[in-house]
Amino acid sequence: MTTATRQESIQSKLARALEPVHLEVENESRMHSVPAGSETHFKVLVVSEAFRGLSPLERHRRVNEVVREEFDAGLHALTIRAMTPDEWERQGSAGFRSPACLGGSKGTPDPGAASS
């Protein structure tokens, strides 16, 4: 029996719950201060009729609800773009980027910290 990766699990849960016409799940953990092979930071682009009439906040809450178990099991960050098919047709994924990592060794030094 093989165990699904967190990426596969997120993709499967979103596909079942939202019946998307387009779904991308990208593991961005490599861009953060985590051990190699981590599955802690993801970017999700999901296009579904389920978002029609919902505000951006309501869409994000819906996606977060679907993957709640993943957060409970160690998922740290999820960048979300949730669109209706009409929005996807007009906008596509242009400009969809995750924010830069500022945690761990990649963060900006504290201006009040003592230097060596």
Short mmCIF file of N, CA, C and O in Angstrom, two decimals:
data_model
loop_
_atom_site.label_atom_id
_atom_site.label_comp_id
_atom_site.label_asym_id
_atom_site.label_seq_id
_atom_site.Cartn_x
_atom_site.Cartn_y
_atom_site.Cartn_z
N MET A 1 0.84 -1.18 0.00
CA MET A 1 0.00 0.00 0.00
C MET A 1 0.88 1.25 0.00
O MET A 1 1.79 1.39 0.80
N THR A 2 0.61 2.19 -0.91
CA THR A 2 1.40 3.40 -0.96
C THR A 2 0.65 4.53 -0.27
O THR A 2 -0.57 4.61 -0.29
N THR A 3 1.41 5.40 0.35
CA THR A 3 0.84 6.54 1.05
C THR A 3 0.88 7.74 0.11
O THR A 3 1.91 8.01 -0.51
N ALA A 4 -0.21 8.46 0.03
CA ALA A 4 -0.27 9.65 -0.82
C ALA A 4 0.58 10.76 -0.22
O ALA A 4 0.70 10.89 0.99
N THR A 5 1.19 11.53 -1.09
CA THR A 5 1.91 12.70 -0.61
C THR A 5 0.88 13.74 -0.18
O THR A 5 -0.30 13.65 -0.51
N ARG A 6 1.34 14.73 0.56
CA ARG A 6 0.43 15.81 0.97
C ARG A 6 -0.12 16.52 -0.28
O ARG A 6 -1.29 16.87 -0.34
N GLN A 7 0.71 16.70 -1.29
CA GLN A 7 0.26 17.33 -2.52
C GLN A 7 -0.88 16.53 -3.16
O GLN A 7 -1.90 17.10 -3.55
N GLU A 8 -0.72 15.23 -3.23
CA GLU A 8 -1.77 14.37 -3.79
C GLU A 8 -3.03 14.42 -2.94
O GLU A 8 -4.14 14.45 -3.46
N SER A 9 -2.86 14.46 -1.64
CA SER A 9 -3.99 14.50 -0.73
C SER A 9 -4.78 15.81 -0.89
O SER A 9 -6.01 15.81 -0.96
N ILE A 10 -4.06 16.93 -0.96
CA ILE A 10 -4.72 18.22 -1.16
C ILE A 10 -5.47 18.23 -2.48
O ILE A 10 -6.63 18.63 -2.56
N GLN A 11 -4.80 17.76 -3.52
CA GLN A 11 -5.42 17.73 -4.85
C GLN A 11 -6.68 16.87 -4.84
O GLN A 11 -7.72 17.28 -5.37
N SER A 12 -6.62 15.71 -4.24
CA SER A 12 -7.76 14.80 -4.18
C SER A 12 -8.93 15.41 -3.41
O SER A 12 -10.09 15.35 -3.84
N LYS A 13 -8.63 15.99 -2.26
CA LYS A 13 -9.69 16.59 -1.44
C LYS A 13 -10.38 17.75 -2.16
O LYS A 13 -11.61 17.87 -2.14
N LEU A 14 -9.59 18.61 -2.79
CA LEU A 14 -10.18 19.74 -3.52
C LEU A 14 -10.99 19.26 -4.73
O LEU A 14 -12.06 19.81 -5.01
N ALA A 15 -10.49 18.26 -5.42
CA ALA A 15 -11.21 17.73 -6.58
C ALA A 15 -12.56 17.15 -6.18
O ALA A 15 -13.58 17.40 -6.84
N ARG A 16 -12.60 16.39 -5.09
CA ARG A 16 -13.85 15.80 -4.62
C ARG A 16 -14.84 16.86 -4.14
O ARG A 16 -16.02 16.82 -4.46
N ALA A 17 -14.35 17.80 -3.36
CA ALA A 17 -15.24 18.77 -2.71
C ALA A 17 -15.73 19.87 -3.65
O ALA A 17 -16.85 20.35 -3.50
N LEU A 18 -14.89 20.29 -4.60
CA LEU A 18 -15.22 21.47 -5.40
C LEU A 18 -15.48 21.18 -6.87
O LEU A 18 -15.89 22.08 -7.60
N GLU A 19 -15.22 19.97 -7.31
CA GLU A 19 -15.42 19.58 -8.71
C GLU A 19 -14.89 20.66 -9.66
O GLU A 19 -15.62 21.20 -10.49
N PRO A 20 -13.61 20.98 -9.56
CA PRO A 20 -13.05 22.07 -10.35
C PRO A 20 -12.95 21.74 -11.84
O PRO A 20 -12.80 20.58 -12.22
N VAL A 21 -13.01 22.80 -12.65
CA VAL A 21 -12.76 22.65 -14.08
C VAL A 21 -11.26 22.79 -14.35
O VAL A 21 -10.78 22.40 -15.41
N HIS A 22 -10.56 23.36 -13.38
CA HIS A 22 -9.10 23.48 -13.46
C HIS A 22 -8.56 23.47 -12.04
O HIS A 22 -9.11 24.14 -11.16
N LEU A 23 -7.47 22.73 -11.82
CA LEU A 23 -6.87 22.64 -10.49
C LEU A 23 -5.37 22.46 -10.62
O LEU A 23 -4.90 21.59 -11.34
N GLU A 24 -4.62 23.33 -9.94
CA GLU A 24 -3.17 23.21 -9.86
C GLU A 24 -2.78 23.25 -8.39
O GLU A 24 -3.21 24.15 -7.67
N VAL A 25 -1.98 22.29 -7.97
CA VAL A 25 -1.46 22.27 -6.60
C VAL A 25 0.05 22.14 -6.72
O VAL A 25 0.55 21.15 -7.25
N GLU A 26 0.77 23.16 -6.23
CA GLU A 26 2.22 23.18 -6.35
C GLU A 26 2.86 23.21 -4.97
O GLU A 26 2.53 24.06 -4.14
N ASN A 27 3.80 22.31 -4.75
CA ASN A 27 4.56 22.28 -3.51
C ASN A 27 5.67 23.34 -3.61
O ASN A 27 6.57 23.22 -4.43
N GLU A 28 5.56 24.39 -2.80
CA GLU A 28 6.55 25.46 -2.81
C GLU A 28 7.48 25.40 -1.60
O GLU A 28 8.19 26.35 -1.31
N SER A 29 7.50 24.29 -0.92
CA SER A 29 8.31 24.16 0.30
C SER A 29 9.78 24.43 0.02
O SER A 29 10.48 24.98 0.88
N ARG A 30 10.26 24.10 -1.16
CA ARG A 30 11.66 24.28 -1.51
C ARG A 30 12.08 25.75 -1.43
O ARG A 30 13.25 26.07 -1.31
N MET A 31 11.11 26.66 -1.49
CA MET A 31 11.39 28.10 -1.46
C MET A 31 11.42 28.66 -0.04
O MET A 31 11.53 29.87 0.15
N HIS A 32 11.31 27.78 0.95
CA HIS A 32 11.21 28.22 2.34
C HIS A 32 12.28 27.55 3.19
O HIS A 32 12.95 26.62 2.76
N SER A 33 12.43 28.03 4.39
CA SER A 33 13.45 27.52 5.32
C SER A 33 12.95 26.27 6.02
O SER A 33 12.64 26.28 7.21
N VAL A 34 12.85 25.19 5.24
CA VAL A 34 12.41 23.89 5.76
C VAL A 34 13.34 22.82 5.21
O VAL A 34 14.02 23.04 4.21
N PRO A 35 13.40 21.66 5.84
CA PRO A 35 14.26 20.59 5.33
C PRO A 35 13.86 20.15 3.92
O PRO A 35 12.69 20.22 3.53
N ALA A 36 14.84 19.69 3.17
CA ALA A 36 14.59 19.16 1.82
C ALA A 36 13.53 18.07 1.90
O ALA A 36 13.50 17.28 2.84
N GLY A 37 12.64 18.04 0.92
CA GLY A 37 11.60 17.03 0.87
C GLY A 37 10.36 17.37 1.68
O GLY A 37 9.41 16.60 1.74
N SER A 38 10.34 18.55 2.29
CA SER A 38 9.19 18.96 3.11
C SER A 38 7.96 19.20 2.24
O SER A 38 8.06 19.51 1.05
N GLU A 39 6.80 19.07 2.86
CA GLU A 39 5.52 19.38 2.22
C GLU A 39 4.74 20.28 3.18
O GLU A 39 3.74 19.89 3.75
N THR A 40 5.24 21.50 3.33
CA THR A 40 4.66 22.42 4.30
C THR A 40 4.06 23.66 3.68
O THR A 40 3.22 24.31 4.30
N HIS A 41 4.47 24.02 2.48
CA HIS A 41 4.04 25.26 1.82
C HIS A 41 3.53 24.92 0.41
O HIS A 41 4.28 24.36 -0.39
N PHE A 42 2.29 25.29 0.14
CA PHE A 42 1.69 24.98 -1.16
C PHE A 42 1.00 26.18 -1.77
O PHE A 42 0.59 27.11 -1.06
N LYS A 43 0.88 26.15 -3.08
CA LYS A 43 0.13 27.15 -3.84
C LYS A 43 -0.97 26.39 -4.58
O LYS A 43 -0.71 25.36 -5.21
N VAL A 44 -2.20 26.91 -4.49
CA VAL A 44 -3.35 26.26 -5.11
C VAL A 44 -4.07 27.24 -6.02
O VAL A 44 -4.40 28.36 -5.60
N LEU A 45 -4.31 26.81 -7.23
CA LEU A 45 -5.16 27.53 -8.16
C LEU A 45 -6.33 26.60 -8.44
O LEU A 45 -6.15 25.50 -8.95
N VAL A 46 -7.53 27.04 -8.07
CA VAL A 46 -8.71 26.19 -8.24
C VAL A 46 -9.81 27.00 -8.90
O VAL A 46 -10.13 28.12 -8.49
N VAL A 47 -10.37 26.44 -9.97
CA VAL A 47 -11.43 27.09 -10.74
C VAL A 47 -12.66 26.21 -10.64
O VAL A 47 -12.65 25.06 -11.06
N SER A 48 -13.73 26.78 -10.07
CA SER A 48 -14.92 25.97 -9.82
C SER A 48 -16.18 26.83 -9.82
O SER A 48 -16.17 27.97 -9.36
N GLU A 49 -17.27 26.25 -10.29
CA GLU A 49 -18.58 26.89 -10.19
C GLU A 49 -18.99 27.08 -8.74
O GLU A 49 -19.81 27.94 -8.42
N ALA A 50 -18.41 26.29 -7.85
CA ALA A 50 -18.74 26.37 -6.42
C ALA A 50 -18.43 27.75 -5.84
O ALA A 50 -18.95 28.10 -4.78
N PHE A 51 -17.61 28.54 -6.52
CA PHE A 51 -17.23 29.86 -6.02
C PHE A 51 -18.16 30.98 -6.51
O PHE A 51 -18.04 32.11 -6.06
N ARG A 52 -19.06 30.66 -7.42
CA ARG A 52 -19.95 31.69 -7.96
C ARG A 52 -20.75 32.33 -6.83
O ARG A 52 -21.35 31.65 -6.01
N GLY A 53 -20.73 33.66 -6.78
CA GLY A 53 -21.49 34.39 -5.77
C GLY A 53 -20.79 34.54 -4.44
O GLY A 53 -21.32 35.18 -3.54
N LEU A 54 -19.60 33.95 -4.30
CA LEU A 54 -18.86 34.05 -3.04
C LEU A 54 -17.79 35.14 -3.14
O LEU A 54 -17.19 35.33 -4.19
N SER A 55 -17.56 35.82 -2.03
CA SER A 55 -16.50 36.82 -1.97
C SER A 55 -15.15 36.10 -1.96
O SER A 55 -15.08 34.89 -1.67
N PRO A 56 -14.06 36.82 -2.23
CA PRO A 56 -12.73 36.18 -2.14
C PRO A 56 -12.48 35.55 -0.77
O PRO A 56 -11.95 34.45 -0.68
N LEU A 57 -12.88 36.23 0.29
CA LEU A 57 -12.70 35.68 1.64
C LEU A 57 -13.48 34.38 1.82
O LEU A 57 -12.96 33.38 2.35
N GLU A 58 -14.73 34.36 1.35
CA GLU A 58 -15.55 33.14 1.47
C GLU A 58 -14.94 32.00 0.66
O GLU A 58 -14.99 30.84 1.09
N ARG A 59 -14.36 32.30 -0.48
CA ARG A 59 -13.72 31.27 -1.32
C ARG A 59 -12.52 30.68 -0.59
O ARG A 59 -12.35 29.46 -0.55
N HIS A 60 -11.71 31.55 0.00
CA HIS A 60 -10.53 31.07 0.74
C HIS A 60 -10.95 30.23 1.94
O HIS A 60 -10.34 29.19 2.22
N ARG A 61 -11.97 30.67 2.62
CA ARG A 61 -12.46 29.88 3.76
C ARG A 61 -12.93 28.51 3.31
O ARG A 61 -12.70 27.50 3.99
N ARG A 62 -13.59 28.45 2.17
CA ARG A 62 -14.08 27.17 1.65
C ARG A 62 -12.91 26.23 1.34
O ARG A 62 -12.93 25.05 1.71
N VAL A 63 -11.89 26.75 0.69
CA VAL A 63 -10.71 25.93 0.38
C VAL A 63 -10.04 25.48 1.67
O VAL A 63 -9.70 24.30 1.83
N ASN A 64 -9.86 26.40 2.61
CA ASN A 64 -9.23 26.04 3.88
C ASN A 64 -10.03 24.98 4.64
O ASN A 64 -9.44 24.10 5.28
N GLU A 65 -11.35 25.06 4.59
CA GLU A 65 -12.20 24.03 5.22
C GLU A 65 -11.90 22.66 4.64
O GLU A 65 -11.81 21.67 5.36
N VAL A 66 -11.79 22.60 3.32
CA VAL A 66 -11.58 21.33 2.63
C VAL A 66 -10.25 20.69 3.05
O VAL A 66 -10.17 19.47 3.19
N VAL A 67 -9.23 21.50 3.27
CA VAL A 67 -7.91 20.95 3.61
C VAL A 67 -7.56 21.10 5.09
O VAL A 67 -6.40 20.97 5.48
N ARG A 68 -8.55 21.34 5.93
CA ARG A 68 -8.34 21.53 7.37
C ARG A 68 -7.46 20.44 7.98
O ARG A 68 -6.55 20.71 8.77
N GLU A 69 -7.70 19.19 7.63
CA GLU A 69 -6.91 18.07 8.18
C GLU A 69 -5.43 18.20 7.84
O GLU A 69 -4.58 17.79 8.61
N GLU A 70 -5.14 18.76 6.68
CA GLU A 70 -3.74 18.93 6.28
C GLU A 70 -3.05 19.95 7.19
O GLU A 70 -1.90 19.76 7.56
N PHE A 71 -3.75 21.02 7.54
CA PHE A 71 -3.19 21.99 8.49
C PHE A 71 -2.96 21.34 9.84
O PHE A 71 -1.93 21.57 10.48
N ASP A 72 -3.91 20.54 10.27
CA ASP A 72 -3.78 19.85 11.55
C ASP A 72 -2.59 18.88 11.56
O ASP A 72 -2.04 18.58 12.62
N ALA A 73 -2.20 18.41 10.36
CA ALA A 73 -1.11 17.44 10.25
C ALA A 73 0.22 18.06 9.82
O ALA A 73 1.13 17.33 9.43
N GLY A 74 0.33 19.39 9.86
CA GLY A 74 1.64 20.00 9.59
C GLY A 74 1.73 20.92 8.40
O GLY A 74 2.78 21.52 8.18
N LEU A 75 0.67 21.07 7.61
CA LEU A 75 0.69 22.06 6.53
C LEU A 75 0.83 23.43 7.18
O LEU A 75 0.10 23.77 8.11
N HIS A 76 1.78 24.22 6.70
CA HIS A 76 2.06 25.51 7.33
C HIS A 76 1.45 26.68 6.56
O HIS A 76 0.94 27.61 7.18
N ALA A 77 1.50 26.63 5.22
CA ALA A 77 1.03 27.78 4.44
C ALA A 77 0.39 27.32 3.14
O ALA A 77 0.85 26.37 2.51
N LEU A 78 -0.67 28.03 2.76
CA LEU A 78 -1.39 27.74 1.53
C LEU A 78 -1.72 29.06 0.85
O LEU A 78 -2.49 29.86 1.38
N THR A 79 -1.11 29.29 -0.31
CA THR A 79 -1.44 30.45 -1.12
C THR A 79 -2.57 30.01 -2.05
O THR A 79 -2.46 28.99 -2.72
N ILE A 80 -3.65 30.78 -2.07
CA ILE A 80 -4.86 30.35 -2.79
C ILE A 80 -5.28 31.38 -3.82
O ILE A 80 -5.34 32.57 -3.54
N ARG A 81 -5.63 30.89 -5.00
CA ARG A 81 -6.38 31.68 -5.97
C ARG A 81 -7.57 30.81 -6.33
O ARG A 81 -7.43 29.74 -6.89
N ALA A 82 -8.76 31.31 -5.98
CA ALA A 82 -10.01 30.57 -6.19
C ALA A 82 -10.88 31.40 -7.14
O ALA A 82 -11.25 32.53 -6.82
N MET A 83 -11.20 30.84 -8.30
CA MET A 83 -11.88 31.58 -9.35
C MET A 83 -13.08 30.81 -9.88
O MET A 83 -13.13 29.58 -9.82
N THR A 84 -14.02 31.55 -10.46
CA THR A 84 -15.10 30.93 -11.22
C THR A 84 -14.58 30.66 -12.64
O THR A 84 -13.58 31.27 -13.05
N PRO A 85 -15.24 29.80 -13.39
CA PRO A 85 -14.80 29.57 -14.77
C PRO A 85 -14.79 30.85 -15.62
O PRO A 85 -13.89 31.04 -16.44
N ASP A 86 -15.74 31.74 -15.40
CA ASP A 86 -15.76 33.01 -16.14
C ASP A 86 -14.52 33.84 -15.83
O ASP A 86 -13.91 34.43 -16.73
N GLU A 87 -14.17 33.93 -14.56
CA GLU A 87 -12.98 34.69 -14.16
C GLU A 87 -11.72 34.07 -14.75
O GLU A 87 -10.83 34.76 -15.22
N TRP A 88 -11.65 32.75 -14.72
CA TRP A 88 -10.51 32.02 -15.27
C TRP A 88 -10.37 32.31 -16.76
O TRP A 88 -9.26 32.53 -17.25
N GLU A 89 -11.48 32.32 -17.47
CA GLU A 89 -11.46 32.58 -18.91
C GLU A 89 -10.94 34.00 -19.19
O GLU A 89 -10.16 34.21 -20.12
N ARG A 90 -11.33 34.96 -18.36
CA ARG A 90 -10.91 36.36 -18.57
C ARG A 90 -9.48 36.62 -18.07
O ARG A 90 -8.74 37.35 -18.71
N GLN A 91 -9.12 36.05 -16.93
CA GLN A 91 -7.86 36.40 -16.27
C GLN A 91 -6.76 35.36 -16.36
O GLN A 91 -5.58 35.70 -16.28
N GLY A 92 -7.12 34.10 -16.41
CA GLY A 92 -6.12 33.04 -16.35
C GLY A 92 -5.35 33.11 -15.04
O GLY A 92 -5.87 33.59 -14.04
N SER A 93 -4.11 32.70 -15.06
CA SER A 93 -3.32 32.68 -13.83
C SER A 93 -2.29 33.82 -13.80
O SER A 93 -1.37 33.79 -12.99
N ALA A 94 -2.47 34.80 -14.65
CA ALA A 94 -1.50 35.90 -14.72
C ALA A 94 -1.28 36.55 -13.36
O ALA A 94 -2.22 36.86 -12.64
N GLY A 95 -0.03 36.72 -13.01
CA GLY A 95 0.33 37.42 -11.78
C GLY A 95 0.12 36.64 -10.50
O GLY A 95 0.24 37.20 -9.42
N PHE A 96 -0.16 35.35 -10.58
CA PHE A 96 -0.41 34.56 -9.37
C PHE A 96 0.91 34.03 -8.84
O PHE A 96 1.48 33.09 -9.35
N ARG A 97 1.42 34.70 -7.79
CA ARG A 97 2.67 34.30 -7.16
C ARG A 97 2.47 34.26 -5.65
O ARG A 97 1.72 35.05 -5.10
N SER A 98 3.20 33.41 -5.01
CA SER A 98 3.19 33.36 -3.54
C SER A 98 4.08 34.47 -3.01
O SER A 98 5.05 34.87 -3.66
N PRO A 99 3.77 34.95 -1.80
CA PRO A 99 4.66 35.95 -1.21
C PRO A 99 6.03 35.36 -0.91
O PRO A 99 6.16 34.15 -0.72
N ALA A 100 7.05 36.21 -0.88
CA ALA A 100 8.40 35.75 -0.58
C ALA A 100 8.47 35.23 0.86
O ALA A 100 7.78 35.73 1.74
N CYS A 101 9.28 34.21 1.06
CA CYS A 101 9.49 33.66 2.39
C CYS A 101 10.30 34.63 3.23
O CYS A 101 11.35 35.10 2.81
N LEU A 102 9.81 34.93 4.41
CA LEU A 102 10.54 35.80 5.33
C LEU A 102 10.89 35.08 6.62
O LEU A 102 11.38 35.69 7.56
N GLY A 103 10.63 33.80 6.68
CA GLY A 103 10.89 33.04 7.89
C GLY A 103 12.28 32.44 7.91
O GLY A 103 13.00 32.42 6.93
N GLY A 104 12.65 31.96 9.06
CA GLY A 104 13.93 31.27 9.22
C GLY A 104 15.10 32.12 8.77
O GLY A 104 15.14 33.32 8.99
N SER A 105 16.05 31.52 8.08
CA SER A 105 17.26 32.22 7.67
C SER A 105 17.02 33.16 6.51
O SER A 105 17.90 33.93 6.14
N LYS A 106 15.83 33.14 5.89
CA LYS A 106 15.56 34.00 4.75
C LYS A 106 14.96 35.33 5.16
O LYS A 106 14.73 36.20 4.34
N GLY A 107 14.66 35.49 6.43
CA GLY A 107 14.04 36.73 6.90
C GLY A 107 15.01 37.90 6.91
O GLY A 107 16.22 37.73 6.89
N THR A 108 14.45 39.09 6.93
CA THR A 108 15.25 40.29 7.03
C THR A 108 15.80 40.42 8.44
O THR A 108 15.05 40.24 9.40
N PRO A 109 17.06 40.73 8.59
CA PRO A 109 17.60 40.85 9.96
C PRO A 109 16.87 41.93 10.73
O PRO A 109 16.49 42.96 10.18
N ASP A 110 16.71 41.68 12.01
CA ASP A 110 16.07 42.64 12.92
C ASP A 110 17.00 43.84 13.06
O ASP A 110 18.15 43.69 13.45
N PRO A 111 16.52 45.07 12.73
CA PRO A 111 17.40 46.23 12.81
C PRO A 111 17.92 46.48 14.22
O PRO A 111 18.95 47.11 14.40
N GLY A 112 17.23 45.97 15.23
CA GLY A 112 17.67 46.18 16.61
C GLY A 112 18.59 45.08 17.11
O GLY A 112 19.08 45.13 18.23
N ALA A 113 18.83 44.07 16.27
CA ALA A 113 19.66 42.94 16.71
C ALA A 113 21.12 43.35 16.73
O ALA A 113 21.59 44.11 15.89
N ALA A 114 21.84 42.80 17.68
CA ALA A 114 23.27 43.08 17.79
C ALA A 114 24.02 42.36 16.67
O ALA A 114 23.67 41.24 16.31
N SER A 115 24.99 43.01 16.09
CA SER A 115 25.77 42.35 15.04
C SER A 115 27.06 41.83 15.64
O SER A 115 27.57 42.37 16.61
N SER A 116 27.60 40.78 15.01
CA SER A 116 28.82 40.20 15.55
C SER A 116 30.05 40.76 14.88
O SER A 116 30.08 41.42 13.95
#
